[in-house]
Amino acid sequence: MEVDGGSHLNEDRARQDRVLDAVFAREGLITLRYDNLRVRDQLAQVIEDVRAHCLARPTRSPQRGAPPPPQGEGEFS
């Protein structure tokens, strides 16, 4: 979730946001963007929107494998 101010209305900043969103999308993530005034004035609705997006997305397993368990001291193979 990103809370955007007026600077994100600038075309250069909006382009940077799209590039960043694409990077996140390649990792299977989405960016939810909200205007800072909306968050301030309609916080309950923003929270419900974020909640609804989270519930609608399937649970995913980490793409990277878990690190191996630590080796115990004094173990012999």
Coordinates of C-alpha atoms in Angstrom, one line a residue:
M1 CA 0.0 0.0 0.0
E2 CA 1.3 3.4 -0.9
V3 CA -0.2 6.7 0.2
D4 CA 0.5 9.3 -2.5
G5 CA 0.5 13.0 -2.2
G6 CA 0.1 15.6 -4.9
S7 CA 3.6 14.9 -6.3
H8 CA 2.4 11.7 -7.7
L9 CA 0.2 13.6 -10.2
N10 CA 3.4 14.7 -11.9
E11 CA 4.0 12.6 -15.1
D12 CA 7.6 11.8 -14.2
R13 CA 6.6 10.6 -10.7
A14 CA 3.7 8.7 -12.2
R15 CA 6.1 7.0 -14.6
Q16 CA 8.4 6.0 -11.7
D17 CA 5.4 4.6 -9.9
R18 CA 4.5 2.4 -12.9
V19 CA 8.1 1.1 -13.1
L20 CA 8.1 0.3 -9.4
D21 CA 4.7 -1.4 -9.7
A22 CA 6.0 -3.5 -12.5
V23 CA 9.0 -4.6 -10.4
F24 CA 6.6 -5.6 -7.6
A25 CA 4.2 -7.4 -10.1
R26 CA 7.1 -9.6 -11.3
E27 CA 7.4 -10.8 -7.7
G28 CA 3.6 -11.5 -7.6
L29 CA 2.8 -8.4 -5.6
I30 CA 0.3 -5.6 -6.3
T31 CA 0.5 -2.0 -5.2
L32 CA -2.6 -0.4 -3.8
R33 CA -2.3 3.4 -4.1
Y34 CA -4.4 5.8 -2.2
D35 CA -4.4 9.6 -2.2
N36 CA -3.3 11.0 1.2
L37 CA -6.5 13.0 1.5
R38 CA -8.6 10.0 1.0
V39 CA -6.7 8.1 3.7
R40 CA -7.1 11.1 6.0
D41 CA -10.8 11.6 5.3
Q42 CA -12.0 8.1 4.6
L43 CA -9.7 5.9 6.6
A44 CA -12.3 3.2 7.4
Q45 CA -13.1 2.8 3.7
V46 CA -9.4 2.6 2.8
I47 CA -8.9 -0.1 5.4
E48 CA -11.9 -2.1 4.2
D49 CA -10.5 -1.8 0.6
V50 CA -7.1 -3.1 1.6
R51 CA -8.7 -5.9 3.6
A52 CA -10.9 -6.9 0.6
H53 CA -7.9 -7.0 -1.7
C54 CA -6.0 -9.2 0.8
L55 CA -8.9 -11.6 1.2
A56 CA -9.4 -11.8 -2.5
R57 CA -5.8 -12.8 -3.2
P58 CA -4.7 -16.4 -3.0
T59 CA -2.3 -17.4 -0.3
R60 CA 1.1 -17.9 -1.8
S61 CA 4.1 -19.8 -0.7
P62 CA 7.5 -18.0 -0.6
Q63 CA 9.2 -18.3 -3.9
R64 CA 12.6 -18.8 -2.4
G65 CA 13.4 -21.9 -0.4
A66 CA 13.7 -21.8 3.3
P67 CA 17.3 -21.7 4.6
P68 CA 18.7 -25.1 5.7
P69 CA 18.3 -25.8 9.4
P70 CA 21.4 -24.9 11.4
Q71 CA 23.9 -27.7 12.0
G72 CA 24.1 -28.9 15.5
E73 CA 27.4 -28.9 17.3
G74 CA 29.1 -32.2 17.9
E75 CA 27.0 -34.1 15.2
F76 CA 28.8 -36.9 13.4
S77 CA 27.7 -38.3 10.1

